[in-house]
GROMACS .gro file of C-alpha atoms in nm:
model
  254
    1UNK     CA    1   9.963  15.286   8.848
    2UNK     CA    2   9.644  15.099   8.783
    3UNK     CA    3   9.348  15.275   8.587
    4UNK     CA    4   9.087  15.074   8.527
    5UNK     CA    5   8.708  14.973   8.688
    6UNK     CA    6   8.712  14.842   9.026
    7UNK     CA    7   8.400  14.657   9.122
    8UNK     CA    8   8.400  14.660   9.488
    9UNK     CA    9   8.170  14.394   9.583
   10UNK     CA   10   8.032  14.278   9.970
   11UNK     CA   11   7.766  13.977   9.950
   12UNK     CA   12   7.542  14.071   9.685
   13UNK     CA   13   7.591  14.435   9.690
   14UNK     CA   14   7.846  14.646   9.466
   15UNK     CA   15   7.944  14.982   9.563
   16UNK     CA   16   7.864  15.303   9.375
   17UNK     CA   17   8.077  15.641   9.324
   18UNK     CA   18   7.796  15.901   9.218
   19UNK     CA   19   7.635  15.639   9.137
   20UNK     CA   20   7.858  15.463   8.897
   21UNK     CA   21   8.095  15.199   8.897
   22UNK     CA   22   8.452  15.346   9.015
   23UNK     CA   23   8.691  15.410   8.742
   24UNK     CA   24   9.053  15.540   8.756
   25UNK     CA   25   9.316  15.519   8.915
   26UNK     CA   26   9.357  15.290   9.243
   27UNK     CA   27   9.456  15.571   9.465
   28UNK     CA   28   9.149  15.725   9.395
   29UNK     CA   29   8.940  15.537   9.556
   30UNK     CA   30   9.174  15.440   9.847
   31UNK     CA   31   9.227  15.068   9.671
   32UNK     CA   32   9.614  15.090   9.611
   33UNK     CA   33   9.716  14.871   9.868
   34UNK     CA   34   9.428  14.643   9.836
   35UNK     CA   35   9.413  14.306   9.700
   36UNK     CA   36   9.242  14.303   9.365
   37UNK     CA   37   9.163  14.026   9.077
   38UNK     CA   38   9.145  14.167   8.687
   39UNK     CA   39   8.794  13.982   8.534
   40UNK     CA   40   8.744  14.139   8.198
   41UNK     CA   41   8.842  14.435   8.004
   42UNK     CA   42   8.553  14.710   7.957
   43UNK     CA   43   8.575  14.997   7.734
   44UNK     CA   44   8.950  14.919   7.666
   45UNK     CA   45   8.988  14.950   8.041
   46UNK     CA   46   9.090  14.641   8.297
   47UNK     CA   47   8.810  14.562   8.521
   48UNK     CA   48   8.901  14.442   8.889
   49UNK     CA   49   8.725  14.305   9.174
   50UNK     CA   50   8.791  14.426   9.535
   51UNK     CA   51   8.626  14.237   9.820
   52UNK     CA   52   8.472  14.471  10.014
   53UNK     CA   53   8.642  14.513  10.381
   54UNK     CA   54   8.527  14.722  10.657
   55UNK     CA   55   8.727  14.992  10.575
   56UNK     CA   56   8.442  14.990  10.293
   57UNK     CA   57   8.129  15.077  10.541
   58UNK     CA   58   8.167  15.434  10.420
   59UNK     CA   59   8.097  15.363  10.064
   60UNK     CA   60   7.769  15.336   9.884
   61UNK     CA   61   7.666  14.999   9.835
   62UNK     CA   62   7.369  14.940   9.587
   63UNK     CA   63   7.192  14.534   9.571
   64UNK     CA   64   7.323  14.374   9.214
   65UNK     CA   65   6.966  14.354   9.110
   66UNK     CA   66   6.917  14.683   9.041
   67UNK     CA   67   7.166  14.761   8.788
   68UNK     CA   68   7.020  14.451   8.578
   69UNK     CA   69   6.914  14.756   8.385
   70UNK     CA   70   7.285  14.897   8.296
   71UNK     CA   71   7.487  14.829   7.924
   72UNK     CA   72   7.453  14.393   7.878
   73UNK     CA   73   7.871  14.424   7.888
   74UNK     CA   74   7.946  14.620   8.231
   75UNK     CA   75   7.610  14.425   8.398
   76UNK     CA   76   7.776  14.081   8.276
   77UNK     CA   77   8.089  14.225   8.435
   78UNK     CA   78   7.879  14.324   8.769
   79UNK     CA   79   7.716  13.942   8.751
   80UNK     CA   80   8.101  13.776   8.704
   81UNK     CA   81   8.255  13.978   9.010
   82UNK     CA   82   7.948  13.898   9.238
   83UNK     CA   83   8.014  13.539   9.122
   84UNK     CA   84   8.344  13.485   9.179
   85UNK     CA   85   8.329  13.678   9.515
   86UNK     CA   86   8.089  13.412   9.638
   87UNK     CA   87   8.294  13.170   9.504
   88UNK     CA   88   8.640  13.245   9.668
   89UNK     CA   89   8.447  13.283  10.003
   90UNK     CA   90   8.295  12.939  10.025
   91UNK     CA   91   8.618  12.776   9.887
   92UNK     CA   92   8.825  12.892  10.095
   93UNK     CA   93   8.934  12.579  10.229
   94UNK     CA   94   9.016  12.225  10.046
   95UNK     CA   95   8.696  12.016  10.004
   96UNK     CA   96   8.911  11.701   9.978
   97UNK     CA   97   9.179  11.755  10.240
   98UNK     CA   98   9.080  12.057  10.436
   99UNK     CA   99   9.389  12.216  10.405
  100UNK     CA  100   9.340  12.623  10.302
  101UNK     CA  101   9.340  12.730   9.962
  102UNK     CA  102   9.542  12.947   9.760
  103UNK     CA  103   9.455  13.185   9.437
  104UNK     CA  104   9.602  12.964   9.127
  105UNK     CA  105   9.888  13.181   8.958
  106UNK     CA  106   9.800  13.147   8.609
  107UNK     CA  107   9.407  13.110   8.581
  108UNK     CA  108   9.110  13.195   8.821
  109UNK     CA  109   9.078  12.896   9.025
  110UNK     CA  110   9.161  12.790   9.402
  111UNK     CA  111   9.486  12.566   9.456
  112UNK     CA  112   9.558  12.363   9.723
  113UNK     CA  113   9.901  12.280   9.778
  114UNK     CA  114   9.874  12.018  10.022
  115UNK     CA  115   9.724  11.812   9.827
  116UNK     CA  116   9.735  11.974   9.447
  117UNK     CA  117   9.337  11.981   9.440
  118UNK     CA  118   9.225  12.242   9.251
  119UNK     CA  119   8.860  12.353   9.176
  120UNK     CA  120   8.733  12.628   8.920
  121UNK     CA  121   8.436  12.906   8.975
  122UNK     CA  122   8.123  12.690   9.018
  123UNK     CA  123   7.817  12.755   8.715
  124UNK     CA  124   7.475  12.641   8.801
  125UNK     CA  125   7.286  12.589   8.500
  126UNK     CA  126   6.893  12.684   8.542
  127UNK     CA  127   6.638  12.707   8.224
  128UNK     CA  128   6.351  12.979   8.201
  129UNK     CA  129   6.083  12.937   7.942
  130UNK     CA  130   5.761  13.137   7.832
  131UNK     CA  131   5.519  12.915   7.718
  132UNK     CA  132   5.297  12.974   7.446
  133UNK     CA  133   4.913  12.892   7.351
  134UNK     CA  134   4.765  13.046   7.047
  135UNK     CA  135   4.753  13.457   7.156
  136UNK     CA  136   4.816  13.372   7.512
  137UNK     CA  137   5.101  13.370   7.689
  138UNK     CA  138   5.128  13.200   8.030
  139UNK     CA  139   5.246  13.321   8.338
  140UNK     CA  140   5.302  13.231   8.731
  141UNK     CA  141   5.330  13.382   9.029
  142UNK     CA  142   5.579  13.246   9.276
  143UNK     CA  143   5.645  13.228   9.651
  144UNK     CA  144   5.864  13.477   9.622
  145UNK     CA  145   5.717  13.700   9.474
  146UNK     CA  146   5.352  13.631   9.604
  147UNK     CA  147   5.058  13.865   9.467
  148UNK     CA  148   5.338  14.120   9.297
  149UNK     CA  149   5.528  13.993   8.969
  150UNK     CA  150   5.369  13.735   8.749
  151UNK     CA  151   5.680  13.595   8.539
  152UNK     CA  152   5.778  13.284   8.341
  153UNK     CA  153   5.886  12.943   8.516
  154UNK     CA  154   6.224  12.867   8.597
  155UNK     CA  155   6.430  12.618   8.760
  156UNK     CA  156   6.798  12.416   8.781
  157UNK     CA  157   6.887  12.149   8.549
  158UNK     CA  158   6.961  11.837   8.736
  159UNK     CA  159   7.287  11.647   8.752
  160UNK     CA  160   7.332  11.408   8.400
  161UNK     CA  161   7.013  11.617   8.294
  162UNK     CA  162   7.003  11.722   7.892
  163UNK     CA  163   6.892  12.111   7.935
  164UNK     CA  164   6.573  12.019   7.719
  165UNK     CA  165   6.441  11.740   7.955
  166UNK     CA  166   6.442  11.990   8.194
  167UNK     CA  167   6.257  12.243   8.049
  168UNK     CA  168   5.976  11.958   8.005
  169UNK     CA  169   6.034  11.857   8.390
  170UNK     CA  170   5.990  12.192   8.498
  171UNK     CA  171   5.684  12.293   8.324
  172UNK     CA  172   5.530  12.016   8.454
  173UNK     CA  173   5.597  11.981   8.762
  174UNK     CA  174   5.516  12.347   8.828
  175UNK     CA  175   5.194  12.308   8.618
  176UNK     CA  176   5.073  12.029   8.503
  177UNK     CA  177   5.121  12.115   8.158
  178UNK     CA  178   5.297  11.981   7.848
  179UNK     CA  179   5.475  12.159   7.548
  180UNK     CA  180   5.648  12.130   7.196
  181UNK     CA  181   5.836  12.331   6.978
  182UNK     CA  182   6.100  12.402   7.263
  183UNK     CA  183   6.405  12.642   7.121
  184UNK     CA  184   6.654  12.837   7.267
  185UNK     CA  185   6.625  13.173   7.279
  186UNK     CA  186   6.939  13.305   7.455
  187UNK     CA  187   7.127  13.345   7.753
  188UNK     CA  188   7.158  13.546   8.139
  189UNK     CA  189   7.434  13.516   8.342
  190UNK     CA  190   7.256  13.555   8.692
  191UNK     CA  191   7.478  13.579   9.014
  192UNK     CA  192   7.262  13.494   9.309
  193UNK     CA  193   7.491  13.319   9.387
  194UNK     CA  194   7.623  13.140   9.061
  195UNK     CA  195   7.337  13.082   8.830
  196UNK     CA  196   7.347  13.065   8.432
  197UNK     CA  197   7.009  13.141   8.286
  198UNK     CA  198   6.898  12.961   7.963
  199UNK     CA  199   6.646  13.097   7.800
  200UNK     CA  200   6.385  12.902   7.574
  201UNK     CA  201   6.040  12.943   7.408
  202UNK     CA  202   5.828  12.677   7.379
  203UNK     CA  203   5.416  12.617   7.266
  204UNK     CA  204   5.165  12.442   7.457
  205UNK     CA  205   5.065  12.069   7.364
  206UNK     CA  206   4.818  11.977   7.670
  207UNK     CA  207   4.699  11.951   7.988
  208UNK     CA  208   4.492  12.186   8.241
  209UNK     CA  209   4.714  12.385   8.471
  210UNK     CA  210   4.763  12.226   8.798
  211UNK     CA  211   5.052  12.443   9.048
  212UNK     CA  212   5.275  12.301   9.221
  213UNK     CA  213   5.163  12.438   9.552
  214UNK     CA  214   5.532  12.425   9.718
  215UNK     CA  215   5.632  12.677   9.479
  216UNK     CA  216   5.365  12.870   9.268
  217UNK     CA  217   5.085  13.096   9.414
  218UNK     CA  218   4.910  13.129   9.075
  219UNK     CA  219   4.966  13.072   8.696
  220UNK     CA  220   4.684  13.176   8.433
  221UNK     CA  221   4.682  13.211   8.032
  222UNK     CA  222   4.706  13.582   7.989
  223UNK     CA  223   4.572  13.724   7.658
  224UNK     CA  224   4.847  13.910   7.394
  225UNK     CA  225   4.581  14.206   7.431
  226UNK     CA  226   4.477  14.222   7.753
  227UNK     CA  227   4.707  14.408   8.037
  228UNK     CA  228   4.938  14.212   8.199
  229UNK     CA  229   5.017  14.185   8.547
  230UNK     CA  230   5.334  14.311   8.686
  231UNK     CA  231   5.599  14.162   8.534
  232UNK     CA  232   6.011  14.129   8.536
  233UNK     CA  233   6.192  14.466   8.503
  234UNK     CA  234   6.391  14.507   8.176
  235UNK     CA  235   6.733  14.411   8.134
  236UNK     CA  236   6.637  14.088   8.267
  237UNK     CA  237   6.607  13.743   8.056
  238UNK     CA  238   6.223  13.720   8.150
  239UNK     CA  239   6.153  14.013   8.055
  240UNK     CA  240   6.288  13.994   7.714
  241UNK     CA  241   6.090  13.633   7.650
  242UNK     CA  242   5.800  13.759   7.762
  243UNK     CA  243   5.821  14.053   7.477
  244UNK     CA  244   5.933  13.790   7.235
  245UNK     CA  245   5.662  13.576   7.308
  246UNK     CA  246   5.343  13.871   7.294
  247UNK     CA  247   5.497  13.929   6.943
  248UNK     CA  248   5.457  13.585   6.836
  249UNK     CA  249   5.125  13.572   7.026
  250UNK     CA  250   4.990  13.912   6.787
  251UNK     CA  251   5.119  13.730   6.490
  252UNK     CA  252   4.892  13.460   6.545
  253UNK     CA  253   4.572  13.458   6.423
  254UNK     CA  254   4.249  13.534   6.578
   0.00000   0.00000   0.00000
């Protein structure tokens, strides 16, 4: 018998047994005879991932996003399944002979054995930075997101790209605006589908802000002591560089 977590997942959406993620045994939650993949280990327990069928429209499903806010460990775990899910579903044929692929025996990869191709989860690195400027910190409104969250800017790295350039690139291009003193501050693993999020802070050198109109709504210098706009919820990498970044702003001098 299997105990363990089972992290049923369908798109972007996981489901939820009084609202938590399942754990026991298979038969439990009517997975025995289903096909399953073990990801990770999570309180000494294996954690699987089910792909959700439609024998699963009964079940609770709940959107990713908003258990950002659950343990970093089991919300990593959530991120990896909804990754990997994506993954096997858009690779499920060869994309050098066409041929369909298989689940590689001994590591989590697709196999073709027509033509012994074989191609690994897909990463796509992105960099998010909160930019600095005496006791203000600067933030943007996207598209997205227009007139609700003000957050910090974001976007991919580019292919032969060093991660730094592109945290230049992007500032700039989204505002018009130069900085220095870029260091990394940590790291989100953010599945929508397959993103990695890199976290850095960085201080303003120069320029006037001018937005990238394609993309940003608004961006503005906000004052350490002033109230913010709405911003990111917690748990997520934005969030926490914001916070990082008011602290450094109240050290600073007035």
């Amino acid at each position: 018998m299997n105990k363990g977590y089972w992290i049923i997942v369908r798109d972007f959406d996981i489901a939820l047994v009084n609202g938590e993620i399942p754990c026991g045994l298979a038969e439990e939650f009517g997975l025995s005879e289903r096909e399953k993949l073990a990801i990770g280990i999570y309180q000494n327990l294996p954690v699987y991932l089910v792909k959700a069928t439609e024998e699963d429209n009964y079940r609770e499903f709940v959107y990713l996003r908003t258990q950002i806010g659950r343990e970093p460990e089991l919300s990593h775990l959530l991120h990896r399944a909804v990754s990997l899910n994506h993954f096997f579903h858009t690779h499920q044929f060869c994309g050098k002979c066409g041929e369909k692929t298989v689940l590689a025996d001994n590591e989590i990869a697709v196999h073709c054995n027509a033509c012994g191709n074989r191609v690994y989860p897909t990463i796509s690195p992105s960099i998010i930075v909160a930019v600095r400027k005496g006791r203000q910190i600067l933030l943007a409104n996207h598209l997205r997101h227009k007139g609700t969250i003000y957050t910090t800017l974001a976007g991919f790295v580019e292919a032969g790209e060093p991660v730094e350039n592109a945290v230049h690139r992007e500032i700039f291009e989204e505002t018009g605006l130069k900085v220095k003193n870029v260091r990394y501050f940590g790291s989100q693993p953010w599945a929508f589908p397959n993103s990695l999020m890199l976290g850095f802070l960085a201080d303003y050198e120069s320029g006037e802000i001018q937005l990238q109109e394609e993309e940003i709504c608004d961006a503005k210098w906000f004052d350490c002591d002033d109230e913010l706009p709405e911003i990111p919820q917690k748990g997520t990498i934005a969030f926490e560089l914001i916070q990082a970044t008011l602290k450094l702003c109240r050290e600073q001098q007035g």
